[in-house]
Short mmCIF file of C-alpha atoms in Angstrom, two decimals:
data_model
loop_
_atom_site.label_atom_id
_atom_site.label_comp_id
_atom_site.label_asym_id
_atom_site.label_seq_id
_atom_site.Cartn_x
_atom_site.Cartn_y
_atom_site.Cartn_z
CA MET A 1441 16.63 -33.31 -6.29
CA ASP A 1442 15.61 -36.68 -7.67
CA ILE A 1443 14.39 -39.52 -5.44
CA SER A 1444 17.87 -40.97 -4.87
CA GLU A 1445 19.13 -37.57 -3.70
CA TRP A 1446 16.12 -37.17 -1.42
CA ASP A 1447 16.88 -40.63 0.01
CA LYS A 1448 20.36 -39.44 0.98
CA ARG A 1449 19.00 -36.21 2.45
CA TYR A 1450 16.48 -38.25 4.47
CA ILE A 1451 19.28 -40.23 6.06
CA GLU A 1452 21.15 -37.02 6.90
CA GLY A 1453 18.01 -35.56 8.50
CA TYR A 1454 17.43 -38.66 10.61
CA GLU A 1455 21.06 -38.76 11.77
CA SER A 1456 21.07 -35.04 12.61
CA VAL A 1457 17.99 -35.35 14.83
CA ALA A 1458 19.27 -38.58 16.39
CA ARG A 1459 22.44 -36.75 17.48
CA ASN A 1460 20.53 -33.88 19.09
CA ILE A 1461 17.33 -35.39 20.51
CA SER A 1462 18.93 -36.06 23.89
CA CYS A 1463 19.45 -32.29 24.26
CA VAL A 1464 15.72 -31.87 24.90
CA ASN A 1465 15.18 -31.86 28.66
CA ARG A 1466 11.38 -31.90 29.06
CA ILE A 1467 8.26 -31.51 26.93
CA PHE A 1468 4.87 -30.68 28.42
CA VAL A 1469 1.80 -32.15 26.64
CA ALA A 1470 -1.89 -31.31 27.33
CA TYR A 1471 -4.97 -31.69 27.27
CA ASN A 1472 -6.95 -34.40 25.47
CA SER A 1473 -6.76 -38.14 25.67
CA ASN A 1474 -9.37 -40.85 25.36
CA VAL A 1475 -9.79 -44.52 24.61
CA ASP A 1476 -10.09 -45.17 20.88
CA ALA A 1477 -12.46 -47.95 19.81
CA ILE A 1478 -11.13 -48.79 16.34
CA LYS A 1479 -13.12 -50.43 13.57
CA HIS A 1480 -11.62 -51.29 10.16
CA ILE A 1481 -14.52 -51.18 7.70
CA GLY A 1482 -14.65 -54.20 5.39
CA PRO A 1483 -16.85 -55.31 2.48
CA GLY A 1484 -20.50 -55.41 3.47
CA ASP A 1485 -20.11 -53.60 6.82
CA VAL A 1486 -21.71 -50.34 5.69
CA GLU A 1487 -24.45 -52.11 3.73
CA ASN A 1488 -25.35 -54.09 6.86
CA LEU A 1489 -25.70 -50.87 8.87
CA LEU A 1490 -27.79 -49.24 6.13
CA ARG A 1491 -30.32 -52.08 6.42
CA LYS A 1492 -31.00 -50.99 10.02
CA VAL A 1493 -32.04 -47.43 9.08
CA ASP A 1494 -34.10 -45.64 6.43
CA VAL A 1495 -31.79 -45.09 3.44
CA ASP A 1496 -33.85 -42.16 2.09
CA THR A 1497 -33.36 -40.37 5.39
CA VAL A 1498 -29.60 -41.02 5.19
CA GLN A 1499 -29.61 -39.46 1.71
CA GLN A 1500 -31.40 -36.38 3.05
CA ARG A 1501 -28.86 -36.08 5.88
CA ILE A 1502 -26.00 -36.30 3.39
CA PHE A 1503 -27.39 -33.20 1.68
CA SER A 1504 -27.92 -31.36 4.99
CA TYR A 1505 -24.38 -32.34 6.15
CA PRO A 1506 -24.77 -32.96 9.92
CA ARG A 1507 -22.09 -31.25 11.99
CA GLN A 1508 -22.69 -33.37 15.05
CA ILE A 1509 -23.81 -36.96 15.47
CA ASP A 1510 -27.20 -37.27 17.18
CA SER A 1511 -28.41 -40.51 15.57
CA PRO A 1512 -27.32 -43.56 13.53
CA VAL A 1513 -28.60 -41.75 10.42
CA ASP A 1514 -26.24 -38.80 11.11
CA PHE A 1515 -23.37 -41.26 11.58
CA LEU A 1516 -24.01 -43.08 8.29
CA ALA A 1517 -24.42 -39.81 6.39
CA ARG A 1518 -21.04 -38.51 7.55
CA LEU A 1519 -19.39 -41.91 7.02
CA LEU A 1520 -20.57 -42.04 3.40
CA ILE A 1521 -19.40 -38.44 2.84
CA ALA A 1522 -15.95 -39.25 4.28
CA MET A 1523 -15.67 -42.45 2.22
CA LYS A 1524 -16.72 -40.75 -1.01
CA ASP A 1525 -14.21 -37.90 -0.54
CA GLY A 1526 -11.49 -40.10 0.94
CA LYS A 1527 -10.85 -37.36 3.51
CA ALA A 1528 -10.49 -37.54 7.26
CA ALA A 1529 -13.13 -35.94 9.46
CA GLU A 1530 -13.80 -35.64 13.18
CA ILE A 1531 -17.40 -35.13 14.25
CA PRO A 1532 -18.60 -34.61 17.83
CA THR A 1533 -21.38 -36.46 19.61
CA TYR A 1534 -22.77 -35.26 22.93
CA SER A 1535 -24.58 -38.37 24.16
CA THR A 1536 -23.69 -42.02 24.70
CA ASP A 1537 -26.49 -43.24 22.39
CA ILE A 1538 -24.33 -43.56 19.28
CA HIS A 1539 -21.62 -45.38 21.24
CA GLU A 1540 -24.17 -47.92 22.41
CA TRP A 1541 -25.63 -48.33 18.89
CA LEU A 1542 -22.19 -48.87 17.34
CA THR A 1543 -21.23 -51.31 20.08
CA ASP A 1544 -24.38 -53.34 19.38
CA ASN A 1545 -24.29 -53.14 15.58
CA LEU A 1546 -20.69 -52.71 14.45
CA VAL A 1547 -18.37 -53.90 17.25
CA PHE A 1548 -14.83 -52.49 17.44
CA ASP A 1549 -11.71 -54.49 16.46
CA GLU A 1550 -9.40 -53.09 19.14
CA ALA A 1551 -9.10 -50.37 21.78
CA ARG A 1552 -6.05 -48.24 22.49
CA MET A 1553 -4.79 -44.80 23.45
CA GLY A 1554 -6.51 -41.99 21.59
CA GLY A 1555 -6.67 -38.23 21.69
CA GLN A 1556 -3.90 -35.96 20.45
CA ALA A 1557 -2.21 -35.40 23.82
CA GLY A 1558 -2.40 -39.08 24.74
CA ILE A 1559 -0.98 -40.28 21.42
CA ILE A 1560 1.74 -37.63 21.41
CA SER A 1561 2.78 -38.33 25.02
CA ASN A 1562 3.22 -42.04 24.33
CA LEU A 1563 5.12 -41.36 21.10
CA LEU A 1564 7.57 -38.92 22.70
CA ALA A 1565 8.13 -41.21 25.69
CA ASN A 1566 8.91 -44.11 23.35
CA MET A 1567 11.32 -41.85 21.45
CA ASP A 1568 13.40 -41.84 24.65
CA LEU A 1569 13.10 -38.14 25.46
CA ASN A 1570 14.38 -37.34 28.93
CA LYS A 1571 11.00 -36.38 30.37
CA VAL A 1572 7.50 -36.14 28.93
CA ILE A 1573 5.01 -34.47 31.27
CA ALA A 1574 1.43 -35.22 30.26
CA TYR A 1575 -1.58 -33.44 31.74
CA ILE A 1576 -5.09 -34.84 31.21
CA PRO A 1577 -7.91 -33.07 33.12
CA TRP A 1578 -10.09 -36.21 33.24
CA LEU A 1579 -7.38 -38.81 33.94
CA SER A 1580 -9.29 -41.93 35.02
CA PRO A 1581 -7.76 -45.27 36.07
CA GLU A 1582 -8.89 -46.83 32.78
CA GLN A 1583 -7.35 -43.98 30.77
CA ALA A 1584 -4.11 -44.20 32.76
CA ASP A 1585 -3.76 -47.84 31.69
CA TYR A 1586 -3.34 -46.75 28.07
CA PHE A 1587 -0.24 -44.65 28.77
CA VAL A 1588 3.03 -46.46 28.18
CA SER A 1589 4.71 -47.68 31.34
CA SER A 1590 7.97 -45.77 31.19
CA PRO A 1591 9.97 -43.84 33.81
CA ASN A 1592 10.20 -40.82 31.48
CA LEU A 1593 6.40 -40.37 31.17
CA LEU A 1594 4.94 -38.54 34.16
CA HIS A 1595 1.81 -36.64 35.17
CA PRO A 1596 1.66 -33.69 37.61
CA PHE A 1597 -0.04 -34.23 40.96
CA VAL A 1598 -0.35 -31.75 43.82
CA ARG A 1599 -0.16 -33.10 47.35
CA GLN A 1600 -0.16 -30.88 50.45
CA GLY A 1601 0.61 -27.83 48.35
CA ARG A 1602 3.59 -29.36 46.55
CA MET A 1603 3.65 -30.50 42.95
CA GLU A 1604 4.96 -33.99 42.24
CA LEU A 1605 5.50 -35.79 38.95
CA LEU A 1606 4.06 -39.30 39.13
CA PRO A 1607 3.35 -42.18 36.74
CA PRO A 1608 -0.17 -41.68 35.30
CA ALA A 1609 -1.47 -44.74 37.17
CA GLU A 1610 -0.56 -43.03 40.46
CA ALA A 1611 -1.83 -39.56 39.45
CA CYS A 1612 -5.28 -40.61 38.21
CA ASN A 1613 -8.60 -39.92 39.93
CA SER A 1614 -10.64 -43.03 40.73
CA ASP A 1615 -13.89 -41.00 40.48
CA TYR A 1616 -13.36 -40.21 36.78
CA LYS A 1617 -14.67 -42.19 33.81
CA ALA A 1618 -12.92 -42.86 30.51
CA LYS A 1619 -13.87 -40.93 27.38
CA VAL A 1620 -14.37 -43.27 24.39
CA ASN A 1621 -14.07 -42.20 20.73
CA TRP A 1622 -14.87 -44.36 17.70
CA ILE A 1623 -12.31 -44.47 14.88
CA ILE A 1624 -13.84 -45.80 11.66
CA GLU A 1625 -11.05 -46.64 9.18
CA PHE A 1626 -11.59 -47.36 5.49
CA ASN A 1627 -9.13 -48.28 2.76
CA LYS A 1628 -8.65 -47.17 -0.83
CA GLY A 1629 -10.63 -49.27 -3.30
CA LEU A 1630 -13.38 -50.35 -0.88
CA SER A 1631 -16.73 -50.45 -2.69
CA VAL A 1632 -19.95 -49.46 -0.92
CA LYS A 1633 -23.44 -49.57 -2.44
CA TYR A 1634 -26.31 -47.53 -1.03
CA ALA A 1635 -29.65 -46.71 -2.68
CA GLU A 1636 -28.83 -46.38 -6.40
CA ASP A 1637 -25.28 -45.15 -5.83
CA ARG A 1638 -21.93 -46.87 -5.45
CA ILE A 1639 -18.87 -45.36 -3.76
CA ILE A 1640 -15.30 -46.43 -4.46
CA VAL A 1641 -13.08 -45.06 -1.68
CA PRO A 1642 -10.30 -42.99 -3.37
CA ARG A 1643 -7.74 -43.15 -0.55
CA ASN A 1644 -7.10 -44.59 2.91
CA ASN A 1645 -8.59 -42.47 5.65
CA ARG A 1646 -10.88 -42.41 8.69
CA LEU A 1647 -13.91 -40.90 10.36
CA ILE A 1648 -13.66 -40.06 14.06
CA ILE A 1649 -16.77 -39.89 16.22
CA SER A 1650 -15.54 -37.76 19.09
CA SER A 1651 -17.31 -38.23 22.41
CA ARG A 1652 -18.02 -34.93 24.19
CA PRO A 1653 -19.81 -35.84 27.44
CA PRO A 1654 -20.90 -32.84 29.56
CA TRP A 1655 -18.23 -33.41 32.21
CA ILE A 1656 -15.38 -32.91 29.71
CA ARG A 1657 -13.72 -29.50 30.15
CA ILE A 1658 -10.48 -28.22 28.60
CA ASP A 1659 -9.19 -26.78 31.84
CA MET A 1660 -6.73 -27.31 34.68
CA SER A 1661 -7.30 -27.76 38.35
CA ASP A 1662 -6.46 -24.64 40.34
CA GLU A 1663 -3.62 -26.52 42.08
CA ILE A 1664 -1.91 -27.48 38.79
CA TYR A 1665 -2.55 -24.03 37.29
CA GLU A 1666 -0.80 -22.30 40.18
CA HIS A 1667 2.24 -24.58 39.81
CA LEU A 1668 2.63 -24.07 36.03
CA PRO A 1669 5.43 -21.48 36.38
CA GLU A 1670 7.39 -24.03 38.41
CA MET A 1671 6.86 -26.61 35.68
CA GLY A 1672 7.57 -24.18 32.85
CA ARG A 1673 10.96 -23.32 34.33
CA THR A 1674 12.36 -26.76 33.39
CA VAL A 1675 10.41 -27.38 30.15
CA ASP A 1676 11.86 -26.72 26.67
CA GLY A 1677 8.55 -26.82 24.85
CA ALA A 1678 4.84 -27.52 25.16
CA ILE A 1679 2.42 -29.24 22.79
CA LEU A 1680 -1.18 -28.19 23.44
CA SER A 1681 -4.22 -29.81 21.86
CA GLY A 1682 -7.88 -30.54 22.50
CA TYR A 1683 -9.22 -26.98 22.23
CA GLN A 1684 -11.79 -28.25 19.70
CA MET A 1685 -13.70 -29.68 22.67
CA ILE A 1686 -14.55 -26.22 24.00
CA LYS A 1687 -18.30 -25.50 23.72
CA GLU A 1688 -20.09 -22.16 23.32
CA GLU A 1689 -22.19 -22.68 26.44
CA TYR A 1690 -22.22 -25.08 29.37
CA GLU A 1691 -24.96 -26.39 31.60
CA ASP A 1692 -23.52 -24.59 34.66
CA GLY A 1693 -23.71 -21.17 32.99
CA LYS A 1694 -20.06 -20.94 31.90
CA THR A 1695 -19.27 -20.10 28.28
CA TYR A 1696 -16.44 -20.66 25.82
CA ARG A 1697 -14.96 -17.35 26.99
CA ASP A 1698 -14.18 -18.79 30.45
CA TYR A 1699 -12.20 -21.67 28.95
CA VAL A 1700 -10.47 -19.61 26.27
CA GLU A 1701 -9.27 -17.15 28.92
CA ARG A 1702 -8.12 -20.01 31.11
CA ALA A 1703 -6.23 -21.57 28.16
CA VAL A 1704 -4.46 -18.28 27.43
CA GLY A 1705 -3.70 -17.91 31.14
CA ALA A 1706 -2.14 -21.38 31.25
CA ILE A 1707 0.20 -20.45 28.38
CA GLY A 1708 1.12 -17.27 30.27
CA GLN A 1709 1.79 -19.29 33.41
CA LEU A 1710 4.16 -21.58 31.51
CA LYS A 1711 6.00 -18.56 30.08
CA LYS A 1712 6.18 -16.69 33.40
CA ALA A 1713 9.39 -18.33 34.59
CA ASN A 1714 10.61 -19.32 31.14
CA PRO A 1715 9.98 -16.72 28.41
CA ASP A 1716 11.94 -18.87 25.93
CA ILE A 1717 9.60 -21.86 26.14
CA CYS A 1718 8.33 -22.80 22.66
CA ILE A 1719 4.57 -23.46 22.39
CA HIS A 1720 3.04 -25.64 19.66
CA VAL A 1721 -0.71 -26.06 19.10
CA GLU A 1722 -1.93 -29.08 17.18
CA PHE A 1723 -5.03 -28.07 15.28
CA THR A 1724 -7.80 -30.44 14.22
CA SER A 1725 -11.21 -30.53 12.58
CA ILE A 1726 -13.56 -28.10 14.40
CA GLN A 1727 -17.14 -28.14 13.15
CA ASN A 1728 -18.23 -25.05 15.10
CA LYS A 1729 -16.96 -22.01 13.19
CA PHE A 1730 -17.40 -19.74 16.19
CA ILE A 1731 -15.15 -21.92 18.37
CA ARG A 1732 -12.69 -22.38 15.50
CA SER A 1733 -12.38 -18.60 15.20
CA ALA A 1734 -11.96 -18.15 18.97
CA ILE A 1735 -9.17 -20.73 19.11
CA LEU A 1736 -7.25 -19.12 16.26
CA ASN A 1737 -7.82 -15.47 17.15
CA ASP A 1738 -7.75 -15.63 20.94
CA ILE A 1739 -5.50 -18.58 21.85
CA VAL A 1740 -3.12 -19.07 18.92
CA ARG A 1741 -2.59 -15.48 17.76
CA ASN A 1742 0.19 -13.72 19.72
CA HIS A 1743 0.53 -16.54 22.29
CA VAL A 1744 1.77 -19.54 20.29
CA HIS A 1745 4.94 -20.10 18.24
CA SER A 1746 4.08 -23.15 16.13
CA LEU A 1747 0.93 -24.58 14.54
CA GLY A 1748 0.36 -28.00 12.94
CA LEU A 1749 -2.46 -28.70 10.46
CA ASP A 1750 -3.51 -30.93 7.60
CA THR A 1751 -5.06 -29.84 4.28
CA VAL A 1752 -8.67 -29.66 5.46
CA GLU A 1753 -7.67 -27.85 8.65
CA VAL A 1754 -5.80 -25.22 6.63
CA ALA A 1755 -8.96 -24.57 4.62
CA ASN A 1756 -11.07 -24.40 7.77
CA ALA A 1757 -8.67 -21.95 9.41
CA LEU A 1758 -8.54 -19.72 6.33
CA ASN A 1759 -12.32 -19.73 6.10
CA VAL A 1760 -12.93 -18.25 9.55
CA LEU A 1761 -10.09 -15.76 9.16
CA GLY A 1762 -11.78 -14.21 6.13
CA TYR A 1763 -9.94 -15.93 3.26
CA GLU A 1764 -12.94 -17.83 1.89
CA GLU A 1765 -11.79 -17.95 -1.74
CA LEU A 1766 -8.37 -19.29 -0.84
CA ALA A 1767 -9.96 -21.78 1.56
CA TYR A 1768 -12.17 -23.04 -1.26
CA SER A 1769 -9.19 -23.49 -3.60
CA VAL A 1770 -7.30 -25.53 -0.98
CA ILE A 1771 -9.93 -28.25 -0.90
CA LYS A 1772 -11.44 -28.02 -4.40
CA LYS A 1773 -8.60 -27.39 -6.87
CA GLU A 1774 -6.88 -30.74 -6.66
CA GLU A 1775 -4.28 -30.07 -9.37
CA ASP A 1776 -3.14 -26.82 -7.74
CA ALA A 1777 -3.52 -28.08 -4.16
CA ILE A 1778 0.09 -27.53 -3.19
CA VAL A 1779 0.11 -23.94 -4.51
CA SER A 1780 -3.05 -23.13 -2.56
CA LEU A 1781 -1.67 -24.81 0.55
CA TYR A 1782 1.53 -22.79 0.31
CA GLU A 1783 -0.39 -19.52 -0.11
CA GLY A 1784 -2.69 -20.49 2.74
CA ALA A 1785 0.21 -21.40 5.04
CA VAL A 1786 1.88 -18.05 4.36
CA ARG A 1787 -1.34 -16.19 5.19
CA LEU A 1788 -1.76 -18.13 8.42
CA LEU A 1789 1.87 -17.59 9.48
CA HIS A 1790 1.61 -13.82 9.20
CA GLU A 1791 -2.05 -13.46 10.21
CA LEU A 1792 -1.54 -15.40 13.44
CA LYS A 1793 1.96 -14.01 14.11
CA LEU A 1794 3.60 -17.45 14.31
CA GLN A 1795 7.23 -18.47 14.04
CA ARG A 1796 6.40 -21.71 12.27
CA ILE A 1797 3.48 -23.38 10.53
CA HIS A 1798 3.68 -27.03 9.46
CA VAL A 1799 1.18 -28.42 6.93
CA HIS A 1800 1.12 -32.14 6.28
CA SER A 1801 -0.65 -33.51 3.23
CA LEU A 1802 -0.64 -36.91 1.57
CA GLY A 1803 2.67 -37.13 -0.26
CA PHE A 1804 4.32 -33.90 0.87
CA TYR A 1805 4.86 -31.50 3.79
CA ILE A 1806 5.18 -27.73 3.73
CA CYS A 1807 6.66 -25.66 6.54
CA VAL A 1808 6.69 -21.86 6.42
CA VAL A 1809 8.98 -20.21 8.94
CA SER A 1810 9.33 -16.61 10.10
CA LYS A 1811 12.66 -14.84 9.94
CA ASP A 1812 12.89 -14.64 13.76
CA CYS A 1813 12.75 -18.42 14.28
CA PRO A 1814 15.96 -19.37 16.13
CA ILE A 1815 17.10 -22.38 14.05
CA ASP A 1816 18.25 -22.31 10.44
CA VAL A 1817 16.45 -23.67 7.38
CA GLU A 1818 18.56 -26.83 7.21
CA GLN A 1819 17.52 -27.75 10.75
CA HIS A 1820 13.90 -27.12 9.83
CA LEU A 1821 14.34 -29.36 6.81
CA ASP A 1822 15.87 -32.03 9.06
CA SER A 1823 12.80 -31.84 11.30
CA LEU A 1824 10.41 -32.43 8.38
CA LEU A 1825 12.44 -35.34 7.06
CA PHE A 1826 12.61 -36.87 10.53
CA ALA A 1827 8.84 -36.43 10.95
CA SER A 1828 8.13 -38.13 7.63
CA THR A 1829 10.42 -41.03 8.58
CA THR A 1830 8.71 -41.38 11.97
CA ALA A 1831 5.22 -41.29 10.45
CA ALA A 1832 6.19 -43.84 7.79
CA SER A 1833 7.54 -46.15 10.48
CA ARG A 1834 4.35 -45.82 12.52
CA ALA A 1835 2.20 -46.58 9.46
CA LEU A 1836 4.42 -49.54 8.57
CA LEU A 1837 4.78 -51.06 12.04
CA GLY A 1838 1.54 -49.88 13.65
CA GLY A 1839 3.41 -47.94 16.36
CA ILE A 1840 6.75 -46.64 17.62
CA LYS A 1841 8.08 -48.62 20.60
CA SER A 1842 11.61 -47.12 20.65
CA PHE A 1843 13.72 -44.55 18.86
CA GLU A 1844 15.35 -47.40 16.95
CA ASP A 1845 11.96 -48.26 15.39
CA ILE A 1846 11.98 -44.96 13.52
CA LYS A 1847 14.75 -46.23 11.22
CA ALA A 1848 12.28 -48.58 9.55
CA GLY A 1849 10.67 -45.54 7.93
CA LEU A 1850 13.81 -44.92 5.88
CA ASP A 1851 12.95 -47.99 3.79
CA VAL A 1852 9.48 -46.72 2.88
CA PRO A 1853 9.28 -45.31 -0.68
CA ILE A 1854 9.16 -41.58 -1.30
CA SER A 1855 5.85 -40.52 -2.80
CA THR A 1856 6.01 -39.90 -6.54
CA GLN A 1857 2.75 -37.97 -6.17
CA GLY A 1858 4.53 -35.76 -3.65
CA MET A 1859 7.43 -35.26 -6.05
CA ASP A 1860 4.97 -34.15 -8.76
CA GLN A 1861 3.28 -31.69 -6.39
CA ILE A 1862 6.64 -30.23 -5.38
CA GLU A 1863 7.52 -29.66 -9.05
CA LYS A 1864 4.24 -27.76 -9.48
CA LEU A 1865 5.02 -25.54 -6.50
CA GLY A 1866 8.56 -24.99 -7.77
CA ALA A 1867 7.32 -23.91 -11.18
CA TYR A 1868 4.82 -21.54 -9.54
CA LEU A 1869 7.45 -19.94 -7.27
CA VAL A 1870 9.87 -19.52 -10.16
CA ARG A 1871 7.15 -17.82 -12.23
CA GLN A 1872 6.42 -15.55 -9.27
CA GLY A 1873 10.10 -14.62 -9.06
CA LYS A 1874 10.36 -15.89 -5.48
CA CYS A 1875 13.21 -18.31 -6.15
CA ASN A 1876 15.26 -19.88 -8.91
CA LEU A 1877 14.99 -23.56 -9.77
CA GLU A 1878 18.36 -24.46 -8.23
CA ASP A 1879 17.36 -23.09 -4.82
CA PHE A 1880 14.02 -24.84 -4.91
CA GLU A 1881 15.48 -28.26 -5.68
CA ASN A 1882 17.17 -28.30 -2.25
CA GLY A 1883 13.81 -28.06 -0.47
CA CYS A 1884 14.64 -24.69 1.14
CA ILE A 1885 13.55 -21.31 -0.23
CA CYS A 1886 14.46 -18.10 1.55
CA THR A 1887 12.32 -15.05 0.80
CA ARG A 1888 12.38 -11.57 2.30
CA ASN A 1889 9.51 -12.20 4.72
CA HIS A 1890 9.73 -15.92 5.47
CA ASP A 1891 11.45 -19.19 4.61
CA ILE A 1892 9.78 -22.16 2.92
CA LEU A 1893 10.62 -25.83 3.50
CA ILE A 1894 9.06 -28.48 1.29
CA ILE A 1895 9.68 -32.22 1.15
CA PRO A 1896 8.17 -35.25 -0.58
CA ALA A 1897 6.88 -37.58 2.14
CA ARG A 1898 7.47 -41.29 2.58
CA VAL A 1899 4.09 -42.99 2.17
CA VAL A 1900 3.15 -46.55 3.08
CA ASP A 1901 0.83 -48.00 0.42
CA HIS A 1902 -0.94 -50.36 2.83
CA PRO A 1903 -0.59 -48.92 6.35
CA VAL A 1904 -1.26 -51.07 9.38
CA ASP A 1905 -3.50 -48.18 10.47
CA THR A 1906 -3.80 -44.40 10.01
CA VAL A 1907 -4.83 -43.35 13.53
CA GLY A 1908 -2.42 -40.84 15.02
CA ILE A 1909 -0.35 -40.33 11.85
CA GLY A 1910 -0.99 -36.57 11.76
CA ASP A 1911 -0.18 -36.24 15.47
CA THR A 1912 2.99 -38.28 14.90
CA ILE A 1913 4.08 -36.00 12.06
CA SER A 1914 3.56 -32.77 13.98
CA ALA A 1915 4.91 -33.97 17.34
CA SER A 1916 8.08 -35.57 15.95
CA ALA A 1917 8.79 -32.52 13.81
CA PHE A 1918 8.31 -30.19 16.79
CA ALA A 1919 10.51 -32.40 18.99
CA ALA A 1920 13.19 -32.22 16.29
CA VAL A 1921 12.87 -28.42 16.19
CA LEU A 1922 13.32 -28.31 19.98
CA ALA A 1923 16.36 -30.58 19.64
CA GLY A 1924 17.89 -28.10 17.19
CA MET A 1925 17.17 -25.17 19.50
CA CYS A 1926 18.56 -26.98 22.56
CA SER A 1927 21.72 -28.03 20.70
CA LEU A 1928 22.36 -24.37 19.84
CA ARG A 1929 22.11 -23.42 23.51
CA GLU A 1930 24.56 -26.15 24.45
CA ASP A 1931 27.01 -24.99 21.77
#
């Protein structure tokens, strides 16, 4: 299809999801939310920070590649790496020192809802779904203030042995503190000079400094855990995120194994009264390879239906699953990126025994679907097109306040870079004998073992911001998939 034909198919996808979205009864979303302190990096900002540290030490840390932020030097090293590559990264910090240094020396531009579960809950509530049930283990009064005030967004609360669904402001714990992450955004073309080098940022992206204070645990209270079957009975799907915050060891003697087992148990509790519930995990950057492996092998494999990732996360997942060469090609072979991503997505689908894997990359999305997934390929294609429209609208407007806002994304141009990448994948699949050119041009390819959906994305050249775009893509696509499944049940 050419761009004009894709434009028409985009409208059809939006209208199809719009007709069916009301079929979704409830979505459960857990675990992570925080307050995002957002800073848009401008000319001179990085140079000013470099004057406050030893630049030679920063250079040394760039070579050693810090995997957690313990000092301003670690922060600047990872910021320069992210800016040079133009790729998103999320790096943990385990103390408040860096937060205090950034507050004193950089100062944030704005603060708003952050964390995958927080962002996704607000998005789905604003999309007018019937009920969005959010669960945040550390829900503080300050954090509750960042949830949208809407009657369809609720949080579980157990009182006298009975579970109630309350507005977050009524379900929060006044003894809890807010978790604050720093989001450092940088735009394509920004020039930064350090030592004898100069960086020109190749694309819009961000660096996230993720706060991991010792009291943060990816867990559920015993009261909520025991009531999960009751909740699962009325929920169509669940979006689970935040597992990257699990640590190998804790100060109280617990280990990652305690929290992985609890996470798997929570999924089992949701399924107990509703075996048909569809579970999606939103992956993210996980620096600790051991934890990354545990999440994929112990939580995702055999327990989850759907997985959402970006390009870097695909490479990271492949790496710990033993596909090092393919992982390398995903992030290093730029010209063949889409071919490597497709091959990687197929490996992950079958290796992790998923029904659906959704990869979003700049300019295009790929979804690989198992043959036992209940909706057809056209409905999957609709979900991708709807997700791209939603993400484009968020980038254009800075947020989604209502379902009607999503329409604005239909006016955003389709990526020509994405179109070029799709042609490369099409040529590869034709050479491999997996499809003919006519089938590929429709964006749907059916093979013996799985189906492939591929679309060129709508991309905003100068987004208002990029925070939450990946979460928006995955959550809106999954909601659209649930809408398709629910409409089939109603028929």
